[in-house]
Amino acid sequence: MSPLRLRFRFPDGKQVTLSDVSPDETYGALISRVLKDAKLRVEPERVLIAGHPPRVVEASADVEVSTILKSGDSLIVEPPKRTKRTRKRTATQARSASATSARDARGNVSVVTDLTRNAEEIDSGDEWKPDASNAEDDEVIEVELTKPGTGKRRRVAKPNGTAVTGGGVATLDGVKRKRSERKDAGEVLETLVGEDARGLIGAALAQSVEKRVEELDVCGKSFREGLRSALEKRQWEAEGERRYEAWLAKRYEIIDKGGVTFKVRYRALGARAWTEEASMFKVPPELLTEAFRGVLKNREEREKLRVNTMAIVSPRSFWNMVRLFGERVEEELERLVPDGDWSFMGSRRRKLSAKASRNLQQSADVVHID
């Protein structure tokens, strides 16, 4: 058998083409050879063959290449998925990390001065007093110790000698309350805008926040409208691409009702269900000729006469051409308008820059006087 020609592509854009792959070469040797040519040391996890849809090559390292691949295949080599590596902390490290602050389920933070003692010291029943030298502010320090296995709270003396039960929390208005008496955001706002010396500051703050929210709402509305327009345009282009692919694959049906209208249904590549277009009028070749002749006169608009673009911008013209000429749409376009300039059909579409467009417009506006 003749050697195989295979092309390999990597996620970073690198490509490797092998033209001398022996049919008897093993799958493992081929992968090692590709990685060596690409100067990679990571073993790939899988190889995908481009197609509709792509399929995963599942083979062992000793399988011959000719049994799973064919000449001309274009393959995508995917790297293995990386997993996060976590490091376990010891019990001492965990206690040290929790010695600075502790946050409960409701988001309240309690500053703790010393929690490095082990469970045996807490179980011994000895009263423990926090070190006042570690406390930055005695008024906001709250300590709650729970005896392991009991679920009961123990009373702890504060540095100044007063006993607390750990039920109070600090709030925005400076008043310490129990959890059942905490104020929500609305009550705090009412306190800020009250009839006291801080009322004006609170009112100005609330007004600025409200104005900022209105500005954000306007920006969000513009963003949503732009996103919706972009999605609609992309959906419109995708439908035209599916029409063109179905026409190339001959997966369409022209349903002639016998009158002045007809219907078309097609099945896109990779789809199980058929897509049915709305009823369209039959356009005779004479009208198509006049329409195409007018479009050819405009340098920018004539790009829409390409078959793939016509399927997007004018489904009615596209399906009428398919109804009349089948798979010979491109050839019959030039026959419909023989005196037109169809040279652009065989070249790549080029978009002029803003400066080139201005120069072209200026040259067209020049009046030659003999």
CSV table of C-alpha atoms in Angstrom, one decimal:
chain,number,residue,atom,x,y,z
A,1,MET,CA,0.0,0.0,0.0
A,2,SER,CA,1.1,3.6,-0.7
A,3,PRO,CA,2.1,5.7,2.3
A,4,LEU,CA,-0.5,7.8,4.0
A,5,ARG,CA,-0.6,11.6,4.2
A,6,LEU,CA,-1.9,13.0,7.5
A,7,ARG,CA,-2.2,16.4,9.0
A,8,PHE,CA,-2.1,17.1,12.7
A,9,ARG,CA,-3.3,20.3,14.4
A,10,PHE,CA,-2.7,21.4,18.0
A,11,PRO,CA,-4.8,23.8,20.1
A,12,ASP,CA,-2.0,26.4,20.1
A,13,GLY,CA,-2.2,26.6,16.2
A,14,LYS,CA,0.8,24.5,15.5
A,15,GLN,CA,0.5,22.0,12.5
A,16,VAL,CA,2.4,19.0,11.6
A,17,THR,CA,2.0,17.2,8.2
A,18,LEU,CA,3.4,13.7,7.6
A,19,SER,CA,3.4,12.5,4.0
A,20,ASP,CA,5.3,9.2,4.5
A,21,VAL,CA,3.2,7.4,7.1
A,22,SER,CA,3.5,3.7,6.6
A,23,PRO,CA,0.2,1.7,6.7
A,24,ASP,CA,1.9,-0.8,9.0
A,25,GLU,CA,3.1,1.8,11.5
A,26,THR,CA,1.5,1.4,14.9
A,27,TYR,CA,-0.7,4.0,16.5
A,28,GLY,CA,1.6,4.6,19.5
A,29,ALA,CA,4.7,5.1,17.2
A,30,LEU,CA,2.7,7.6,15.1
A,31,ILE,CA,1.7,9.7,18.1
A,32,SER,CA,5.3,9.7,19.5
A,33,ARG,CA,6.6,10.7,16.0
A,34,VAL,CA,4.1,13.6,15.8
A,35,LEU,CA,5.0,14.9,19.2
A,36,LYS,CA,8.6,14.7,18.4
A,37,ASP,CA,8.2,16.7,15.2
A,38,ALA,CA,6.0,19.3,17.1
A,39,LYS,CA,8.6,19.5,19.9
A,40,LEU,CA,6.1,18.6,22.6
A,41,ARG,CA,6.7,16.4,25.6
A,42,VAL,CA,3.1,16.1,26.8
A,43,GLU,CA,1.4,12.9,25.9
A,44,PRO,CA,-2.0,13.6,24.2
A,45,GLU,CA,-5.1,12.1,25.7
A,46,ARG,CA,-7.1,11.7,22.5
A,47,VAL,CA,-7.1,12.5,18.8
A,48,LEU,CA,-10.2,13.9,17.1
A,49,ILE,CA,-10.9,13.6,13.4
A,50,ALA,CA,-12.5,16.7,11.9
A,51,GLY,CA,-15.9,15.8,10.5
A,52,HIS,CA,-19.6,16.2,11.1
A,53,PRO,CA,-19.6,15.5,14.0
A,54,PRO,CA,-15.9,14.8,15.0
A,55,ARG,CA,-15.2,11.3,16.3
A,56,VAL,CA,-12.7,10.2,18.9
A,57,VAL,CA,-10.1,7.7,17.8
A,58,GLU,CA,-10.1,4.9,20.3
A,59,ALA,CA,-7.3,2.5,19.7
A,60,SER,CA,-4.4,0.8,21.6
A,61,ALA,CA,-0.8,1.7,20.9
A,62,ASP,CA,-0.1,-1.5,18.9
A,63,VAL,CA,-2.9,-1.1,16.4
A,64,GLU,CA,-1.9,-0.4,12.7
A,65,VAL,CA,-2.6,3.0,11.5
A,66,SER,CA,-4.3,1.8,8.2
A,67,THR,CA,-7.1,0.2,10.2
A,68,ILE,CA,-8.2,3.4,11.9
A,69,LEU,CA,-7.1,6.2,9.6
A,70,LYS,CA,-7.0,7.0,5.9
A,71,SER,CA,-4.9,9.2,3.7
A,72,GLY,CA,-5.9,12.8,3.8
A,73,ASP,CA,-7.4,12.8,7.3
A,74,SER,CA,-7.0,16.0,9.3
A,75,LEU,CA,-6.6,15.3,13.0
A,76,ILE,CA,-6.8,17.5,16.1
A,77,VAL,CA,-4.5,16.5,19.0
A,78,GLU,CA,-5.9,17.5,22.3
A,79,PRO,CA,-3.7,17.7,25.5
A,80,PRO,CA,-4.7,15.9,28.7
A,81,LYS,CA,-6.9,17.7,31.1
A,82,ARG,CA,-5.0,19.2,34.1
A,83,THR,CA,-6.3,18.5,37.6
A,84,LYS,CA,-5.8,20.7,40.5
A,85,ARG,CA,-3.3,19.6,43.1
A,86,THR,CA,-4.4,20.2,46.7
A,87,ARG,CA,-2.1,20.1,49.7
A,88,LYS,CA,-3.5,18.8,53.0
A,89,ARG,CA,-3.0,20.9,56.0
A,90,THR,CA,-2.1,19.5,59.4
A,91,ALA,CA,-4.3,20.0,62.4
A,92,THR,CA,-1.7,22.5,63.9
A,93,GLN,CA,-1.8,24.6,60.7
A,94,ALA,CA,-5.6,24.6,60.6
A,95,ARG,CA,-5.7,25.8,64.2
A,96,SER,CA,-3.2,28.5,63.6
A,97,ALA,CA,-5.1,29.7,60.5
A,98,SER,CA,-8.3,29.9,62.5
A,99,ALA,CA,-6.7,31.8,65.3
A,100,THR,CA,-6.9,35.2,63.6
A,101,SER,CA,-10.6,35.4,62.7
A,102,ALA,CA,-13.6,33.1,62.5
A,103,ARG,CA,-16.6,33.7,60.2
A,104,ASP,CA,-19.9,32.0,60.8
A,105,ALA,CA,-22.6,31.0,58.3
A,106,ARG,CA,-24.2,34.5,58.4
A,107,GLY,CA,-21.0,36.4,57.6
A,108,ASN,CA,-20.3,37.8,61.1
A,109,VAL,CA,-16.7,37.9,62.1
A,110,SER,CA,-15.5,37.4,65.6
A,111,VAL,CA,-11.9,38.3,66.5
A,112,VAL,CA,-10.3,35.5,68.6
A,113,THR,CA,-7.1,36.2,70.6
A,114,ASP,CA,-5.9,32.6,71.3
A,115,LEU,CA,-7.3,29.4,70.0
A,116,THR,CA,-4.1,27.4,69.8
A,117,ARG,CA,-4.9,25.2,72.8
A,118,ASN,CA,-5.8,21.6,72.0
A,119,ALA,CA,-9.0,19.9,72.8
A,120,GLU,CA,-7.6,18.2,75.9
A,121,GLU,CA,-7.0,21.6,77.6
A,122,ILE,CA,-10.6,22.7,76.8
A,123,ASP,CA,-12.0,19.5,78.0
A,124,SER,CA,-10.1,19.8,81.3
A,125,GLY,CA,-12.7,22.4,82.5
A,126,ASP,CA,-10.1,25.1,83.4
A,127,GLU,CA,-11.3,28.6,83.0
A,128,TRP,CA,-9.4,30.4,80.2
A,129,LYS,CA,-9.0,34.1,79.9
A,130,PRO,CA,-7.8,35.8,76.7
A,131,ASP,CA,-4.6,37.7,76.8
A,132,ALA,CA,-5.4,41.5,76.9
A,133,SER,CA,-2.1,42.2,75.1
A,134,ASN,CA,-3.4,40.6,71.9
A,135,ALA,CA,-6.6,42.6,71.8
A,136,GLU,CA,-6.7,45.7,69.6
A,137,ASP,CA,-10.1,46.9,70.9
A,138,ASP,CA,-11.7,45.4,74.0
A,139,GLU,CA,-15.1,46.6,73.0
A,140,VAL,CA,-15.4,44.6,69.8
A,141,ILE,CA,-13.8,41.3,71.0
A,142,GLU,CA,-16.2,38.4,71.5
A,143,VAL,CA,-15.0,34.9,72.3
A,144,GLU,CA,-17.2,31.8,72.1
A,145,LEU,CA,-15.9,28.4,73.1
A,146,THR,CA,-17.9,25.3,72.5
A,147,LYS,CA,-16.9,22.2,74.5
A,148,PRO,CA,-16.4,19.3,72.0
A,149,GLY,CA,-19.2,16.8,72.2
A,150,THR,CA,-21.6,18.9,74.3
A,151,GLY,CA,-22.7,21.7,72.0
A,152,LYS,CA,-22.8,24.0,75.0
A,153,ARG,CA,-21.3,27.5,75.2
A,154,ARG,CA,-18.9,28.3,78.0
A,155,ARG,CA,-18.8,31.8,79.5
A,156,VAL,CA,-15.4,33.5,79.1
A,157,ALA,CA,-14.1,36.5,80.9
A,158,LYS,CA,-13.1,39.6,78.9
A,159,PRO,CA,-9.7,41.2,79.6
A,160,ASN,CA,-11.4,43.9,81.8
A,161,GLY,CA,-12.9,41.2,84.0
A,162,THR,CA,-16.6,41.4,82.8
A,163,ALA,CA,-18.3,38.2,81.7
A,164,VAL,CA,-19.9,37.8,78.3
A,165,THR,CA,-21.8,35.1,76.6
A,166,GLY,CA,-20.9,35.8,73.0
A,167,GLY,CA,-24.4,36.8,71.9
A,168,GLY,CA,-23.7,40.4,70.7
A,169,VAL,CA,-22.5,41.6,67.3
A,170,ALA,CA,-21.3,44.9,66.0
A,171,THR,CA,-23.6,46.8,63.6
A,172,LEU,CA,-23.3,49.8,61.3
A,173,ASP,CA,-24.9,52.3,63.7
A,174,GLY,CA,-22.4,51.4,66.5
A,175,VAL,CA,-25.0,49.7,68.8
A,176,LYS,CA,-24.2,46.1,69.9
A,177,ARG,CA,-27.3,43.9,69.6
A,178,LYS,CA,-28.1,40.2,69.8
A,179,ARG,CA,-28.5,38.3,66.5
A,180,SER,CA,-32.3,38.4,67.0
A,181,GLU,CA,-32.2,42.3,67.2
A,182,ARG,CA,-29.9,43.0,64.3
A,183,LYS,CA,-31.0,45.6,61.8
A,184,ASP,CA,-31.3,44.9,58.1
A,185,ALA,CA,-30.1,47.2,55.3
A,186,GLY,CA,-33.4,49.1,55.1
A,187,GLU,CA,-33.4,49.9,58.8
A,188,VAL,CA,-29.8,51.0,58.7
A,189,LEU,CA,-30.6,53.3,55.7
A,190,GLU,CA,-33.5,54.9,57.7
A,191,THR,CA,-31.1,55.5,60.6
A,192,LEU,CA,-28.6,57.2,58.2
A,193,VAL,CA,-31.2,59.6,56.7
A,194,GLY,CA,-32.8,60.4,60.1
A,195,GLU,CA,-33.3,63.9,61.5
A,196,ASP,CA,-29.8,64.1,63.0
A,197,ALA,CA,-26.5,65.6,62.1
A,198,ARG,CA,-25.7,62.7,59.8
A,199,GLY,CA,-29.0,62.9,57.9
A,200,LEU,CA,-27.7,65.2,55.1
A,201,ILE,CA,-24.7,62.9,54.5
A,202,GLY,CA,-26.9,59.8,54.4
A,203,ALA,CA,-29.5,61.5,52.0
A,204,ALA,CA,-26.7,62.6,49.7
A,205,LEU,CA,-25.2,59.1,49.7
A,206,ALA,CA,-28.6,57.5,48.9
A,207,GLN,CA,-29.2,60.0,46.1
A,208,SER,CA,-25.9,59.3,44.5
A,209,VAL,CA,-26.4,55.6,44.7
A,210,GLU,CA,-29.8,55.9,43.1
A,211,LYS,CA,-28.4,58.0,40.3
A,212,ARG,CA,-25.6,55.5,39.7
A,213,VAL,CA,-28.1,52.7,39.5
A,214,GLU,CA,-30.1,54.5,36.9
A,215,GLU,CA,-27.0,55.1,34.8
A,216,LEU,CA,-26.1,51.4,35.0
A,217,ASP,CA,-29.6,50.5,34.0
A,218,VAL,CA,-29.3,52.6,30.8
A,219,CYS,CA,-25.9,51.0,30.0
A,220,GLY,CA,-27.3,47.5,30.6
A,221,LYS,CA,-30.2,48.2,28.3
A,222,SER,CA,-27.9,49.3,25.5
A,223,PHE,CA,-25.7,46.3,26.0
A,224,ARG,CA,-28.7,43.9,25.9
A,225,GLU,CA,-30.0,45.5,22.7
A,226,GLY,CA,-26.6,45.2,21.0
A,227,LEU,CA,-26.2,41.6,22.1
A,228,ARG,CA,-29.7,40.7,20.9
A,229,SER,CA,-29.0,42.3,17.5
A,230,ALA,CA,-25.7,40.4,17.2
A,231,LEU,CA,-27.3,37.1,18.1
A,232,GLU,CA,-30.1,37.7,15.5
A,233,LYS,CA,-27.5,38.5,12.8
A,234,ARG,CA,-25.5,35.4,13.6
A,235,GLN,CA,-28.6,33.2,13.6
A,236,TRP,CA,-29.5,34.7,10.2
A,237,GLU,CA,-26.0,33.9,8.8
A,238,ALA,CA,-26.1,30.3,10.3
A,239,GLU,CA,-29.4,29.6,8.5
A,240,GLY,CA,-27.9,30.7,5.2
A,241,GLU,CA,-24.8,28.5,5.8
A,242,ARG,CA,-27.0,25.5,6.4
A,243,ARG,CA,-28.9,26.2,3.2
A,244,TYR,CA,-25.7,26.3,1.2
A,245,GLU,CA,-24.3,23.1,2.8
A,246,ALA,CA,-27.5,21.3,2.1
A,247,TRP,CA,-27.4,22.4,-1.5
A,248,LEU,CA,-23.8,21.2,-1.9
A,249,ALA,CA,-24.7,17.8,-0.3
A,250,LYS,CA,-27.9,17.5,-2.4
A,251,ARG,CA,-30.0,17.1,0.7
A,252,TYR,CA,-33.0,19.3,-0.4
A,253,GLU,CA,-36.4,18.8,-2.0
A,254,ILE,CA,-38.3,21.2,-4.2
A,255,ILE,CA,-42.0,20.9,-3.6
A,256,ASP,CA,-44.0,22.3,-6.6
A,257,LYS,CA,-47.6,23.0,-5.8
A,258,GLY,CA,-48.5,23.5,-9.5
A,259,GLY,CA,-49.3,27.2,-9.1
A,260,VAL,CA,-47.2,30.3,-8.8
A,261,THR,CA,-45.6,29.2,-5.5
A,262,PHE,CA,-43.3,26.4,-4.3
A,263,LYS,CA,-41.8,25.2,-1.1
A,264,VAL,CA,-38.3,23.9,-0.2
A,265,ARG,CA,-37.3,21.6,2.6
A,266,TYR,CA,-33.7,20.7,3.4
A,267,ARG,CA,-31.7,18.8,6.0
A,268,ALA,CA,-28.6,20.4,7.3
A,269,LEU,CA,-25.4,18.4,7.9
A,270,GLY,CA,-25.5,16.6,11.2
A,271,ALA,CA,-29.3,17.3,11.7
A,272,ARG,CA,-32.0,14.6,11.8
A,273,ALA,CA,-35.0,16.8,11.2
A,274,TRP,CA,-35.9,18.5,8.0
A,275,THR,CA,-36.2,22.3,7.8
A,276,GLU,CA,-39.0,23.6,5.7
A,277,GLU,CA,-38.9,27.1,4.2
A,278,ALA,CA,-42.0,29.3,3.8
A,279,SER,CA,-43.8,29.4,0.5
A,280,MET,CA,-42.0,31.4,-2.2
A,281,PHE,CA,-43.1,32.8,-5.6
A,282,LYS,CA,-41.7,31.4,-8.7
A,283,VAL,CA,-39.5,34.0,-10.3
A,284,PRO,CA,-38.9,33.6,-14.1
A,285,PRO,CA,-35.4,33.8,-15.5
A,286,GLU,CA,-36.1,37.1,-17.2
A,287,LEU,CA,-36.7,38.9,-13.9
A,288,LEU,CA,-33.7,37.2,-12.3
A,289,THR,CA,-31.6,38.5,-15.2
A,290,GLU,CA,-32.7,42.1,-14.7
A,291,ALA,CA,-32.2,41.9,-10.9
A,292,PHE,CA,-28.7,40.5,-11.2
A,293,ARG,CA,-27.7,43.0,-13.9
A,294,GLY,CA,-28.6,45.9,-11.5
A,295,VAL,CA,-26.6,44.3,-8.7
A,296,LEU,CA,-23.6,43.8,-10.9
A,297,LYS,CA,-23.2,47.5,-11.4
A,298,ASN,CA,-22.4,48.1,-7.7
A,299,ARG,CA,-18.9,47.0,-6.7
A,300,GLU,CA,-19.9,46.3,-3.1
A,301,GLU,CA,-23.3,44.8,-3.7
A,302,ARG,CA,-22.1,42.4,-6.4
A,303,GLU,CA,-20.4,40.3,-3.7
A,304,LYS,CA,-23.9,39.2,-2.7
A,305,LEU,CA,-24.1,37.2,-6.0
A,306,ARG,CA,-21.7,34.6,-4.7
A,307,VAL,CA,-23.7,31.5,-4.2
A,308,ASN,CA,-22.9,31.1,-0.5
A,309,THR,CA,-23.7,34.7,0.2
A,310,MET,CA,-26.9,34.6,-1.8
A,311,ALA,CA,-28.1,31.8,0.4
A,312,ILE,CA,-27.8,34.2,3.4
A,313,VAL,CA,-29.0,37.5,2.1
A,314,SER,CA,-31.7,36.4,-0.4
A,315,PRO,CA,-33.1,32.9,0.1
A,316,ARG,CA,-35.8,33.5,-2.5
A,317,SER,CA,-33.3,34.2,-5.3
A,318,PHE,CA,-31.1,31.3,-4.1
A,319,TRP,CA,-33.9,28.7,-4.2
A,320,ASN,CA,-35.3,30.0,-7.5
A,321,MET,CA,-31.9,29.5,-9.1
A,322,VAL,CA,-31.8,26.0,-7.5
A,323,ARG,CA,-35.3,25.3,-8.8
A,324,LEU,CA,-34.4,26.3,-12.3
A,325,PHE,CA,-30.8,25.0,-12.7
A,326,GLY,CA,-30.2,22.5,-9.8
A,327,GLU,CA,-26.5,22.2,-9.1
A,328,ARG,CA,-25.4,24.4,-12.0
A,329,VAL,CA,-26.2,27.7,-10.2
A,330,GLU,CA,-22.7,29.3,-10.7
A,331,GLU,CA,-22.5,28.5,-14.4
A,332,GLU,CA,-26.0,29.7,-15.1
A,333,LEU,CA,-25.4,33.0,-13.4
A,334,GLU,CA,-22.9,34.0,-16.1
A,335,ARG,CA,-25.3,32.8,-18.8
A,336,LEU,CA,-28.1,34.9,-17.4
A,337,VAL,CA,-26.1,38.1,-17.7
A,338,PRO,CA,-23.4,37.4,-20.4
A,339,ASP,CA,-22.4,41.0,-20.7
A,340,GLY,CA,-21.7,41.5,-17.0
A,341,ASP,CA,-18.3,41.5,-15.2
A,342,TRP,CA,-18.1,38.1,-13.4
A,343,SER,CA,-14.4,38.2,-12.8
A,344,PHE,CA,-14.8,38.6,-9.1
A,345,MET,CA,-16.4,35.2,-8.8
A,346,GLY,CA,-13.1,33.5,-9.3
A,347,SER,CA,-11.1,35.6,-6.8
A,348,ARG,CA,-11.1,36.0,-3.1
A,349,ARG,CA,-13.4,38.5,-1.6
A,350,ARG,CA,-11.4,41.6,-0.5
A,351,LYS,CA,-12.7,44.3,1.7
A,352,LEU,CA,-11.4,47.8,1.0
A,353,SER,CA,-10.1,50.0,3.8
A,354,ALA,CA,-11.7,53.3,4.6
A,355,LYS,CA,-8.9,55.2,2.7
A,356,ALA,CA,-9.1,53.0,-0.3
A,357,SER,CA,-12.9,53.4,-0.4
A,358,ARG,CA,-12.5,57.2,-0.3
A,359,ASN,CA,-10.0,57.1,-3.1
A,360,LEU,CA,-12.2,54.9,-5.2
A,361,GLN,CA,-15.2,57.3,-4.7
A,362,GLN,CA,-13.1,60.3,-5.5
A,363,SER,CA,-11.9,58.8,-8.7
A,364,ALA,CA,-15.4,58.0,-9.7
A,365,ASP,CA,-16.5,61.6,-9.1
A,366,VAL,CA,-13.8,63.1,-11.3
A,367,VAL,CA,-15.2,64.8,-14.4
A,368,HIS,CA,-13.0,64.5,-17.4
A,369,ILE,CA,-13.2,67.6,-19.7
A,370,ASP,CA,-11.7,67.3,-23.2
